[in-house]
Amino acid sequence: METIVYYTCSYVPPEILMAAGFHPERLLPEARPSEGDSHMHPASCCFCKSLVADALDTARTGSGQRVVFTSCCDGMRKAFDIVSRYRPDIKALMLDVPKEKNTGSIAFFASTLKSFARDVEKEFGGRAVDTKNLNQAIHEYNELRVQMNKFFSSQQKTGTSVSGRDYFRLLIDAASGGLKGKVGDSAFPVGDAGGVGKTRIVVAGNMLSRPELVDCIGECGAAVVAIDSCMGVRFFDMQVAENTADPYASLSERYLKRASCPRMQGTEERIGFLTELARTAKADGIIYTSVKYCDNTILEIPLLTRGARDAGIPFLFIENEYEWTNMEPVRTRVAAFLEMIRA
Amino acid sequence: MLHAILQGMEKATNIPEGETNARAFMYNEWARLFLKTYEPGRKIIYTTVYAFPMEILQAFDIAPFDFEVAGTLLCTTDFGTQVVLAAEEQGYSTDICSFHRNALGAYYQGILPRPDLLISTSFYCDSKMKTNQILSSLCGAEAQTLSVPSIINRESIDYVEKQLRHIAGRIEAVTGQRLNEEKFINAIRSSNRARRLHLKLLELLKKRPMLWSGYQLLTFSILARMFTGSEIYERLYELIIGEIEQRFASGELPPERHRVFWFAWFPSYRSNIFDVFREHQVSVPFCETLRMYWDEIDEKNPFTGLALRCLQDPFVGSVDRRTQGLKDIVEQYGISGALLFATPACRHANSTNRILKDAAAECGLPFLTLDLDISDRRAYAPAQVKTRLESFIELMDQRRAG
């Protein structure tokens, strides 16, 4: 059985981890942000605090666990510092990710990824990553992206509708590496045309690892036609060029150029991506959610709201504490939003 | 409004010839620098004066401007709250740093001068870089980001250096000016001279008692960097060193019970922190933003040297850079406590408060996390601040007694 290497951010190429002989799995900590307050300032990202709380819990996180962090945001960089300091028995690596996707940044990130592969071998005890096994891993992940994008397209068509909960479960499965080797159609949930006539909603945001919001939207009688979160549509955007002489350059190009997360430069581009997604999916509205204290996201909300309004798409922003314990007010807001759309 | 504030500040700090006053000099030059943005035809470049190498901007005839630093002026007035509210009315969350809500609110109120180019850095924080991006979108002006990785090696130095050269090229394109090589080298030389003066100042601050106001030390440590690469910076150091030496020579030495090492920032509005400290004979002889972490810049390879300085910044990379050498500092500066000024939204400075606290504890120091907003005074409660500080002072007393 392969050893798991966890990664905390969608800018980590799991291809490298797979090529090194590991099973890459997205780290989804339990929702326990207040338990992280002892070691991370309370006004820090609730996802990062949960991550820290999980790491400090020796019953949950065993010695020798392997985790890859990135410099995606201030919270994540600090979470890495905290985990490295208080759980030195956890093998943690930090991957620096540039903020821009220009030629210089792509070239630099390619060299960073090469060093990262060596660190994975050395610090995690992985096998040597060579061009052959890396290109093989790239191919496998590309196949997964093809299948996921096929599913996303089908969900966007009027008349088919997998439930939001099943859509969400699929994303979690993909993140946990549960779809590896299962890229045939049978691995994917099938719609039952139950979405016909329902209000169509795109759910977007950052880390969404609990189903409460999509369940709530379903319970309010609407259909979730796309989920563009950290592990959603944008995570599967773009292929990595295969069988190139420099697979690190190919990885760098794809990871920096794919539909981006708010931690990257390019607010206007993201507005364009989201409104186009909503248009393609014939969505009646966008519900955008952010984990509390994510500065990169909350700073973009006013421009996103304006961009959606200018595109004629109703937009609702809901903040969450990663735990989703405040569901009744959320339900009220979702219901009111849907009522407004349907009126 | 900002124009009026700057004009008022320049007038109020214009000291008669023959007199010297370091504080007045700094505020006067700050006002004059930012007033350049109101000169007709002057190209305005938004930047991060405490992070982006100002030496590069010295090589151009432009008006540098930092919306965070300008925001500190706004929040000293009654308009401060109005400006922050203006941002909140546009949908900017109160969880966002008030410095950045200040800047955004000031934009919406038409207070900020219109930039020709906006430059930000990936350090210190996500929020400033993002605010820069948003202002760029709102103003329709070009934005450039200096992305600084956490590892220092040949590749990362090359990467940062290339970006600095590219940004210099963009300044040329936007301003229609060429980088003046002579001015650039002079700026590097000036910066190196200022560095030597900085080391002299650091030695002086080891002497007891501390004869410089802690608030002025903090203000200088961050804001004076806007003069990096100019003779104003060197003059400022000379004035400060001169004043401290004069006070020692006068023999009028105030009593001093405790000396505190200060992490991060300070409130931009008038608060009672330093009144409480003064009352209890507590001084602040050193702060993390005054630490020397770079070597002299090689004037034959200035871009390389500046790239390395960016990479070495303590706020890039691991928090270990902030705690490294703390034991030596405690010993050399006679430190009896450490304080972290934790403005709520400053995740990069505050999130590792536990690590800072434990590092202080390893040096035998009591540690206070003082949660107080840097520029939004709506939540400022002087009585609470007094209570927190006095408890902290009691801990330092107990440590001394024990």
XYZ file of C-alpha atoms in Angstrom:
745
model
C 0.000 0.000 0.000
C 1.359 3.385 -0.947
C 2.292 5.881 1.724
C 0.073 8.937 1.782
C 1.535 12.374 1.297
C -0.919 15.107 2.179
C -0.971 18.492 0.523
C -2.727 21.618 1.721
C -3.173 23.667 -1.432
C -4.238 23.244 -5.064
C -0.940 24.722 -6.248
C 0.922 21.600 -5.196
C 1.305 19.317 -8.237
C 0.249 15.868 -6.966
C 1.889 14.514 -10.110
C 5.286 14.925 -8.453
C 4.123 13.102 -5.338
C 2.711 10.267 -7.438
C 5.906 10.044 -9.476
C 7.825 9.705 -6.198
C 5.748 6.627 -5.410
C 3.328 8.192 -2.938
C -0.434 8.421 -2.792
C -1.207 12.167 -2.882
C -4.184 13.245 -0.854
C -5.601 16.706 -0.218
C -5.416 17.498 3.495
C -8.895 18.297 4.766
C -8.638 18.952 8.484
C -11.540 18.474 10.827
C -13.489 21.647 11.391
C -12.046 22.757 14.751
C -10.742 26.318 14.286
C -11.148 27.438 17.902
C -8.874 24.595 19.024
C -6.148 26.177 16.920
C -6.371 29.429 18.931
C -3.847 28.166 21.459
C -1.100 28.249 18.848
C -2.381 30.553 16.127
C -3.800 34.033 16.671
C -7.633 33.788 16.778
C -8.028 36.273 13.911
C -6.353 33.846 11.506
C -7.898 31.819 8.704
C -10.289 29.224 10.129
C -9.070 26.578 7.696
C -5.445 27.123 8.738
C -6.381 27.074 12.416
C -8.196 23.771 11.919
C -5.137 22.449 10.141
C -2.945 23.511 13.078
C -5.382 21.995 15.603
C -5.366 18.705 13.721
C -1.566 18.710 13.515
C -1.200 19.345 17.245
C -3.583 16.482 17.983
C -1.190 13.537 18.177
C -4.097 11.098 18.234
C -5.217 12.342 14.857
C -1.869 13.151 13.263
C 0.727 10.488 13.782
C 4.446 10.972 13.913
C 6.097 10.828 10.514
C 3.073 12.047 8.606
C 4.131 13.743 5.404
C 2.587 17.098 4.473
C 3.267 19.658 1.777
C 2.413 23.302 2.485
C 2.653 26.209 0.075
C 3.282 29.926 0.342
C -0.216 30.449 -1.072
C -1.182 32.912 1.640
C -0.006 34.435 4.919
C -2.153 32.003 6.924
C -0.720 28.922 5.247
C 2.879 30.136 5.561
C 2.354 30.672 9.275
C 0.562 27.351 9.706
C 3.685 25.728 8.269
C 5.862 27.579 10.783
C 3.631 26.473 13.660
C 3.455 22.824 12.596
C 7.231 22.726 11.983
C 7.891 24.190 15.429
C 5.470 22.205 17.569
C 5.370 18.941 15.639
C 8.914 18.521 14.324
C 8.110 14.797 14.050
C 5.753 15.570 11.166
C 7.660 15.754 7.913
C 6.556 19.079 6.449
C 7.773 20.715 3.266
C 7.085 24.231 2.022
C 6.596 24.878 -1.698
C 7.061 28.494 -2.771
C 4.505 29.529 -5.387
C 4.916 32.814 -7.310
C 2.079 35.305 -7.340
C 2.334 36.007 -11.067
C 2.167 33.849 -14.181
C 4.624 35.743 -16.376
C 7.527 34.070 -18.186
C 10.003 34.724 -15.389
C 7.692 33.303 -12.722
C 6.948 30.217 -14.793
C 10.672 29.587 -15.282
C 11.378 30.118 -11.589
C 8.511 27.885 -10.485
C 9.788 25.148 -12.803
C 13.153 25.236 -11.028
C 11.363 25.310 -7.668
C 9.372 22.216 -8.630
C 12.563 20.400 -9.605
C 14.057 21.159 -6.174
C 10.756 20.150 -4.602
C 10.939 16.751 -6.285
C 14.419 16.250 -4.824
C 13.141 17.271 -1.391
C 10.282 14.780 -1.691
C 12.806 12.050 -2.430
C 15.163 13.086 0.349
C 12.845 14.232 3.140
C 9.879 11.956 2.487
C 11.894 8.934 1.411
C 10.313 8.824 -2.025
C 11.721 7.101 -5.064
C 13.718 9.163 -7.525
C 11.467 11.257 -9.737
C 12.600 10.946 -13.321
C 11.209 12.196 -16.618
C 9.530 8.892 -17.358
C 7.616 8.425 -14.111
C 6.744 12.096 -13.951
C 5.321 12.080 -17.470
C 3.346 8.954 -16.526
C 1.890 10.703 -13.487
C 1.087 13.764 -15.594
C -0.775 11.530 -18.021
C -2.821 9.955 -15.229
C -3.825 13.287 -13.771
C -4.620 14.648 -17.227
C -6.975 11.721 -17.749
C -8.667 12.541 -14.475
C -9.000 16.178 -15.577
C -10.606 15.093 -18.852
C -13.155 12.975 -16.999
C -13.873 15.643 -14.416
C -14.355 18.293 -17.079
C -16.681 15.959 -18.951
C -18.708 15.621 -15.782
C -18.661 19.393 -15.177
C -19.939 20.015 -18.714
C -22.723 17.503 -18.350
C -23.798 19.072 -15.073
C -23.959 22.456 -16.732
C -26.424 21.274 -19.362
C -30.068 22.062 -18.784
C -32.049 18.991 -17.941
C -29.436 16.882 -16.199
C -28.777 17.349 -12.569
C -26.723 15.374 -10.177
C -27.534 16.554 -6.660
C -25.258 19.163 -5.159
C -24.332 16.635 -2.479
C -23.227 14.043 -5.074
C -21.307 16.716 -7.026
C -19.620 17.774 -3.816
C -18.814 14.151 -2.847
C -17.185 13.630 -6.216
C -14.852 16.569 -5.611
C -13.886 15.189 -2.197
C -13.254 11.763 -3.748
C -11.041 13.307 -6.415
C -9.120 15.303 -3.799
C -8.525 12.249 -1.664
C -7.173 10.341 -4.650
C -10.195 8.081 -4.486
C -10.765 8.306 -8.223
C -7.330 6.988 -9.110
C -7.724 4.119 -11.495
C -11.440 4.746 -11.759
C -11.563 7.137 -14.656
C -14.323 5.358 -16.484
C -17.822 6.819 -16.507
C -18.987 4.434 -13.800
C -16.981 6.339 -11.229
C -19.138 9.387 -11.741
C -22.627 10.088 -10.415
C -25.343 10.234 -13.056
C -28.075 12.848 -13.139
C -31.691 11.969 -13.228
C -33.052 15.079 -14.944
C -34.330 16.068 -11.542
C -32.808 19.466 -12.150
C -35.321 20.449 -14.818
C -37.205 23.549 -13.847
C -35.100 24.255 -10.776
C -33.275 27.508 -10.114
C -29.704 26.969 -11.261
C -26.895 28.056 -8.937
C -23.125 28.198 -9.290
C -21.395 27.752 -5.941
C -17.955 29.377 -5.819
C -15.357 30.265 -3.251
C -12.222 29.021 -1.594
C -11.944 25.952 0.656
C -15.266 24.138 0.739
C -14.813 20.753 2.353
C -18.193 20.364 4.040
C -21.518 19.790 2.250
C -23.805 21.998 4.340
C -24.085 24.819 1.808
C -24.812 22.618 -1.201
C -27.294 20.591 0.884
C -29.010 23.801 1.928
C -29.279 24.978 -1.677
C -30.797 21.613 -2.617
C -33.237 21.736 0.297
C -34.336 25.185 -0.870
C -35.292 23.626 -4.190
C -32.409 24.814 -6.340
C -29.867 22.860 -8.395
C -26.115 23.256 -8.031
C -24.806 23.315 -11.598
C -21.167 24.036 -10.860
C -18.846 24.213 -7.856
C -15.849 26.468 -8.412
C -13.920 26.099 -5.180
C -10.309 25.213 -4.313
C -11.070 21.613 -5.247
C -13.716 22.354 -7.867
C -13.921 23.447 -11.477
C -10.808 25.611 -11.469
C -8.704 22.874 -9.877
C -9.276 20.740 -12.961
C -8.821 23.534 -15.495
C -6.210 23.003 -18.230
C -4.057 20.033 -19.050
C -0.357 19.671 -18.425
C 1.583 19.284 -21.688
C 2.564 15.623 -21.892
C 5.804 13.888 -22.777
C 7.847 17.035 -22.927
C 11.589 17.100 -22.384
C 11.047 19.249 -19.307
C 7.942 18.083 -17.455
C 8.692 20.543 -14.624
C 8.328 23.428 -17.057
C 5.078 21.892 -18.310
C 3.774 21.536 -14.753
C 4.789 25.074 -13.887
C 3.059 26.473 -16.958
C -0.173 24.681 -16.243
C -0.314 25.330 -12.499
C 0.373 29.036 -12.846
C -1.780 29.600 -15.918
C -4.862 27.587 -14.967
C -7.996 29.351 -13.701
C -6.618 30.927 -10.599
C -7.358 31.256 -6.943
C -7.637 34.757 -5.395
C -4.086 34.374 -4.001
C -2.781 35.018 -7.538
C -2.711 38.355 -9.305
C -5.538 38.727 -11.809
C -8.800 39.819 -10.179
C -10.355 40.868 -13.493
C -9.539 37.514 -15.052
C -11.219 35.694 -12.179
C -14.321 37.829 -12.528
C -14.356 36.897 -16.212
C -13.899 33.189 -15.466
C -16.708 33.083 -12.923
C -19.211 35.060 -14.973
C -18.401 32.962 -18.056
C -18.890 29.782 -16.029
C -22.259 31.077 -14.851
C -23.204 31.973 -18.426
C -22.149 28.606 -19.832
C -24.031 26.791 -17.101
C -27.077 29.016 -17.686
C -26.967 29.796 -13.993
C -29.613 31.968 -12.413
C -27.251 33.093 -9.686
C -23.887 32.703 -7.971
C -23.472 31.921 -4.288
C -19.911 32.726 -3.268
C -18.528 31.550 0.047
C -15.278 32.282 1.824
C -13.649 30.892 4.928
C -13.406 33.682 7.470
C -10.240 35.770 7.500
C -9.200 34.895 3.942
C -7.890 38.323 2.944
C -7.188 37.347 -0.654
C -10.860 36.460 -1.127
C -12.686 39.056 0.943
C -10.761 41.891 -0.694
C -12.091 40.744 -4.076
C -15.741 40.427 -3.052
C -16.856 44.002 -3.887
C -15.316 43.778 -7.377
C -16.750 40.278 -7.884
C -20.177 41.508 -6.818
C -19.958 44.397 -9.237
C -18.672 42.136 -12.037
C -21.548 39.704 -11.555
C -24.055 42.573 -11.403
C -22.646 44.081 -14.600
C -23.047 40.651 -16.237
C -26.655 40.553 -15.040
C -26.051 37.648 -12.652
C -27.437 37.803 -9.090
C -24.633 37.319 -6.548
C -24.760 36.349 -2.889
C -21.733 36.303 -0.591
C -21.748 34.105 2.514
C -18.867 33.887 4.956
C -18.193 30.660 6.854
C -15.999 29.598 9.749
C -15.074 26.334 8.040
C -17.356 24.570 10.544
C -20.672 25.682 9.024
C -22.349 25.717 12.414
C -24.390 28.816 11.603
C -26.756 27.120 9.163
C -30.081 28.726 10.070
C -29.024 32.274 9.141
C -27.376 30.793 6.027
C -30.586 29.021 5.115
C -32.557 32.243 5.517
C -30.157 34.112 3.268
C -30.079 31.387 0.620
C -33.869 31.120 0.637
C -34.259 34.895 0.331
C -31.721 34.981 -2.499
C -33.537 32.242 -4.401
C -36.880 33.957 -3.816
C -35.435 37.154 -5.251
C -34.207 35.279 -8.330
C -37.516 33.508 -8.848
C -39.607 36.661 -8.436
C -8.089 66.708 2.204
C -4.802 64.810 2.143
C -3.207 67.747 0.351
C -4.335 70.064 3.135
C -3.060 67.684 5.818
C 0.337 67.447 4.130
C 0.558 71.205 3.689
C -0.343 71.698 7.340
C 2.219 69.108 8.395
C 4.934 70.757 6.332
C 4.162 74.170 7.807
C 3.964 72.919 11.392
C 7.295 71.096 11.190
C 9.232 73.810 9.387
C 11.774 74.635 12.035
C 13.792 77.868 11.994
C 17.222 77.746 10.430
C 19.933 76.977 12.916
C 17.705 74.772 14.986
C 17.688 71.029 14.733
C 14.923 68.636 15.656
C 15.020 65.115 14.248
C 11.310 64.473 14.650
C 10.274 67.727 12.994
C 12.796 67.115 10.224
C 11.355 63.666 9.473
C 7.749 64.859 9.352
C 8.702 67.887 7.304
C 10.548 65.831 4.697
C 7.731 63.263 4.664
C 5.214 66.031 3.915
C 7.461 67.472 1.190
C 7.930 64.049 -0.399
C 4.222 63.282 -0.588
C 3.392 66.850 -1.657
C 5.350 66.103 -4.831
C 2.324 64.057 -5.905
C 0.391 67.329 -6.277
C 2.951 68.949 -8.570
C 1.532 69.311 -12.097
C 2.976 66.817 -14.553
C 4.715 64.788 -11.895
C 4.498 61.024 -12.420
C 3.154 59.271 -9.342
C 4.264 55.810 -8.353
C 2.522 53.946 -5.574
C 4.910 51.694 -3.723
C 5.641 50.044 -0.389
C 8.246 52.399 1.026
C 9.397 49.971 3.734
C 9.782 46.949 1.442
C 10.409 47.905 -2.190
C 13.969 49.173 -2.812
C 13.514 52.943 -2.790
C 16.995 53.330 -4.297
C 15.489 52.393 -7.676
C 12.869 55.134 -7.405
C 15.577 57.632 -6.447
C 16.984 57.105 -9.938
C 13.880 58.723 -11.439
C 12.282 62.115 -11.130
C 8.966 60.875 -9.800
C 6.728 61.228 -6.780
C 6.661 58.051 -4.688
C 3.532 57.453 -2.628
C 2.511 54.778 -0.156
C -1.216 54.567 0.538
C -0.649 52.840 3.880
C 1.673 55.592 5.059
C -0.710 58.266 3.763
C -3.488 56.464 5.587
C -1.675 56.949 8.900
C -2.070 60.690 8.374
C -5.774 60.413 7.623
C -6.459 58.432 10.735
C -4.831 61.059 12.953
C -7.722 63.350 11.974
C -11.446 63.199 12.615
C -11.884 62.085 9.015
C -10.179 58.779 9.720
C -13.363 56.938 10.688
C -15.296 58.470 7.779
C -12.748 57.150 5.324
C -12.837 53.625 6.733
C -16.647 53.707 6.681
C -16.544 54.718 3.014
C -14.727 51.453 2.244
C -17.128 49.408 4.348
C -20.078 50.935 2.503
C -18.557 49.590 -0.720
C -18.570 46.077 0.721
C -15.053 45.835 2.138
C -15.234 43.662 5.228
C -14.222 44.912 8.671
C -11.976 41.823 8.798
C -9.700 43.522 6.262
C -6.782 45.487 7.681
C -7.887 49.009 8.501
C -4.828 50.371 6.657
C -6.246 48.925 3.476
C -9.837 49.898 4.209
C -8.398 53.387 4.764
C -6.756 53.386 1.363
C -9.811 52.015 -0.428
C -12.119 54.418 1.361
C -9.776 57.297 0.524
C -9.894 56.272 -3.129
C -13.700 56.245 -3.156
C -13.735 59.659 -1.514
C -11.353 61.020 -4.149
C -8.658 61.747 -1.596
C -5.771 59.775 -3.061
C -3.603 61.206 -5.842
C -4.094 59.250 -9.042
C -1.205 56.832 -9.692
C 0.595 56.294 -12.985
C 1.999 52.973 -11.815
C 1.436 50.814 -8.734
C 4.247 48.652 -7.382
C 3.765 46.200 -4.549
C 5.757 43.378 -3.033
C 4.726 39.880 -1.973
C 6.069 40.773 1.483
C 4.994 41.934 3.984
C 1.423 40.816 3.421
C -1.203 39.468 1.043
C -3.589 42.271 1.863
C -1.411 45.159 0.705
C -0.618 43.414 -2.544
C -4.287 42.688 -3.099
C -5.289 46.275 -2.250
C -2.714 47.470 -4.747
C -4.283 45.236 -7.373
C -7.758 46.516 -6.609
C -6.656 50.142 -6.764
C -4.989 49.344 -10.075
C -8.316 47.964 -11.374
C -10.260 50.938 -10.058
C -7.799 53.565 -11.354
C -7.060 51.811 -14.616
C -3.318 52.146 -13.945
C -0.719 49.411 -14.422
C 0.305 47.288 -11.429
C 3.582 45.453 -10.954
C 4.338 42.960 -8.201
C 7.731 41.997 -6.856
C 7.364 38.348 -5.904
C 10.001 37.360 -3.330
C 10.428 33.658 -2.506
C 11.388 32.360 0.922
C 14.497 30.461 -0.152
C 17.768 32.260 -0.771
C 19.831 30.655 -3.507
C 21.275 31.530 -6.899
C 17.944 30.959 -8.667
C 15.891 33.076 -6.299
C 18.393 35.949 -6.372
C 18.296 35.864 -10.191
C 14.498 35.728 -10.133
C 14.131 38.744 -7.856
C 16.851 40.646 -9.676
C 15.153 40.092 -13.031
C 11.899 41.345 -11.571
C 13.578 44.477 -10.200
C 15.088 45.192 -13.607
C 11.731 44.570 -15.251
C 9.998 46.954 -12.844
C 12.661 49.589 -13.509
C 11.898 49.077 -17.204
C 8.199 49.579 -16.584
C 8.911 52.787 -14.663
C 10.865 53.968 -17.687
C 8.002 53.100 -20.018
C 5.326 54.752 -17.886
C 7.294 57.892 -17.027
C 9.105 58.336 -20.319
C 12.339 58.758 -18.354
C 15.478 56.609 -18.389
C 16.842 55.263 -15.130
C 19.536 57.778 -14.263
C 22.616 55.610 -13.628
C 24.455 58.310 -11.727
C 21.505 58.981 -9.423
C 21.080 55.244 -8.940
C 24.694 54.696 -7.869
C 24.517 57.753 -5.635
C 21.386 56.299 -4.040
C 23.191 53.019 -3.406
C 26.142 54.851 -1.851
C 23.821 56.937 0.280
C 21.999 53.790 1.367
C 25.290 52.196 2.392
C 26.298 55.277 4.357
C 22.924 55.252 6.074
C 23.503 51.603 6.927
C 26.708 52.490 8.737
C 24.902 55.209 10.641
C 22.188 52.701 11.474
C 24.778 50.416 13.059
C 26.051 53.345 15.071
C 22.531 54.075 16.249
C 22.032 50.423 17.249
C 25.142 50.616 19.436
C 23.912 53.814 21.047
C 20.546 52.257 21.876
C 22.309 49.678 24.061
C 23.205 52.415 26.532
C 20.997 53.010 29.521
C 18.693 54.692 30.013
C 16.994 54.880 26.633
C 16.968 58.572 25.718
C 14.760 58.396 22.658
C 10.983 58.084 22.736
C 9.828 54.529 21.984
C 7.103 55.906 19.728
C 9.638 57.861 17.725
C 11.882 54.808 17.492
C 9.009 52.770 16.048
C 7.888 55.530 13.677
C 11.419 56.033 12.440
C 12.089 52.305 12.013
C 9.339 51.956 9.398
C 8.392 55.342 7.983
C 11.888 56.767 7.559
C 12.614 54.024 5.033
C 10.769 56.179 2.510
C 13.996 58.234 2.373
C 16.265 55.253 1.683
C 18.868 56.156 -0.893
C 18.669 59.901 -0.236
C 20.791 62.213 1.862
C 17.665 63.016 3.889
C 17.929 59.561 5.444
C 21.572 60.095 6.375
C 20.768 63.527 7.821
C 17.955 62.056 9.866
C 20.264 59.454 11.391
C 22.834 62.152 12.196
C 20.185 64.266 13.894
C 18.876 61.371 15.964
C 22.335 60.185 16.972
C 23.305 63.783 17.782
C 20.257 64.323 19.961
C 20.783 61.110 21.901
C 24.477 61.849 22.434
C 23.646 65.381 23.566
C 21.162 64.095 26.097
C 23.734 61.696 27.507
C 26.255 64.516 27.673
C 23.781 66.732 29.541
C 23.708 64.201 32.386
C 19.955 64.546 32.734
C 19.119 60.886 32.723
C 15.538 59.860 33.474
C 14.872 56.815 35.644
C 14.247 53.565 33.811
C 12.762 50.426 35.315
C 12.208 48.202 32.310
C 13.197 47.917 28.674
C 10.863 46.257 26.209
C 11.531 44.639 22.823
C 8.719 45.504 20.437
C 7.378 43.222 17.709
C 5.506 44.539 14.660
C 3.722 47.888 14.387
C 2.203 50.719 16.418
C -1.076 52.660 16.419
C -1.229 55.535 13.970
C -3.601 57.514 16.170
C -2.753 59.024 19.520
C -3.024 56.261 22.133
C -2.026 56.008 25.776
C 0.527 53.202 25.328
C 3.590 55.377 25.694
C 1.977 57.521 28.395
C 1.518 54.378 30.483
C 5.067 53.308 29.729
C 6.420 56.721 30.684
C 4.429 56.722 33.899
C 5.957 53.354 34.830
C 9.470 54.195 33.569
C 9.366 51.645 30.799
C 11.312 52.330 27.635
C 11.462 50.694 24.203
C 15.130 50.656 23.142
C 14.733 48.202 20.285
C 12.135 46.861 17.883
C 12.179 44.160 15.225
C 11.777 46.665 12.399
C 15.044 48.296 13.397
C 17.108 45.137 13.102
C 19.959 45.115 10.614
C 19.656 42.098 8.344
C 21.459 43.067 5.160
C 25.005 43.753 3.974
C 26.175 46.814 2.122
C 24.991 46.841 -1.466
C 27.755 46.316 -4.011
C 27.523 49.384 -6.236
C 28.962 47.367 -9.128
C 25.984 44.979 -8.911
C 23.245 47.083 -7.354
C 20.280 45.080 -8.621
C 21.786 41.864 -7.256
C 22.434 43.485 -3.893
C 18.931 44.906 -3.687
C 17.426 41.539 -4.655
C 19.369 39.865 -1.869
C 18.226 42.475 0.625
C 14.588 41.755 -0.286
C 15.144 38.025 0.109
C 16.748 38.530 3.517
C 13.875 40.555 4.937
C 12.758 39.017 8.257
C 9.147 39.072 7.076
C 9.940 36.822 4.127
C 10.070 33.117 4.855
C 10.067 31.434 8.217
C 9.131 33.171 11.464
C 12.526 31.972 12.737
C 13.999 35.032 11.061
C 12.043 37.186 13.503
C 13.222 35.328 16.591
C 16.788 34.610 15.521
C 19.316 36.272 17.769
C 16.714 37.273 20.346
C 18.886 36.002 23.205
C 21.748 38.283 22.162
C 19.383 41.227 21.836
C 18.001 40.594 25.323
C 21.495 40.565 26.753
C 22.914 43.509 24.822
C 19.917 45.784 25.210
C 18.966 44.804 28.755
C 15.507 43.697 27.715
C 13.049 42.719 30.437
C 9.911 42.029 28.379
C 8.620 41.584 24.833
C 5.452 42.987 23.320
C 3.640 42.140 20.087
C 1.413 44.879 18.768
C -1.293 42.760 17.178
C -3.551 44.805 14.929
C -6.410 42.359 14.225
C -6.031 41.754 10.515
C -2.274 41.477 10.371
C -2.160 37.723 9.870
C 1.439 37.543 8.724
C 2.686 39.322 11.857
C 0.245 37.902 14.425
C -0.548 34.331 13.446
C 2.672 33.012 14.959
C 2.221 34.950 18.225
C 2.624 31.709 20.170
C 6.046 31.104 18.601
C 7.113 34.655 19.463
C 5.839 34.186 23.005
C 7.700 30.912 23.443
C 10.874 32.427 22.008
C 10.567 35.244 24.537
C 9.939 32.716 27.325
C 13.117 30.843 26.357
C 14.924 34.115 27.031
C 13.124 34.423 30.358
C 10.910 37.280 29.179
C 7.258 37.946 29.935
C 5.349 38.494 26.692
C 2.289 40.586 25.909
C 0.126 40.317 22.794
C -1.500 43.721 22.689
C -4.573 43.390 20.473
C -5.290 46.888 19.200
C -6.181 48.236 15.781
C -3.431 50.047 13.937
C -5.567 52.815 12.476
C -9.275 52.262 13.206
C -9.822 53.882 16.557
C -13.454 52.862 16.921
C -12.449 49.871 19.050
C -9.744 51.728 20.985
C -10.432 51.595 24.723
C -7.712 53.393 26.693
C -8.716 51.868 30.016
C -8.374 48.354 28.634
C -4.985 49.183 27.122
C -3.821 50.620 30.446
C -4.943 47.505 32.327
C -3.170 45.160 29.879
C 0.027 47.166 29.969
C 0.042 47.485 33.738
C -0.392 43.720 34.158
C 2.504 43.211 31.779
C 4.633 45.675 33.749
C 3.768 43.800 36.945
C 5.054 40.597 35.353
C 8.321 42.318 34.507
C 8.509 43.594 38.122
C 7.963 40.080 39.433
C 10.586 38.647 37.134
C 13.073 41.214 38.363
C 12.172 40.561 41.998
C 12.335 36.803 41.491
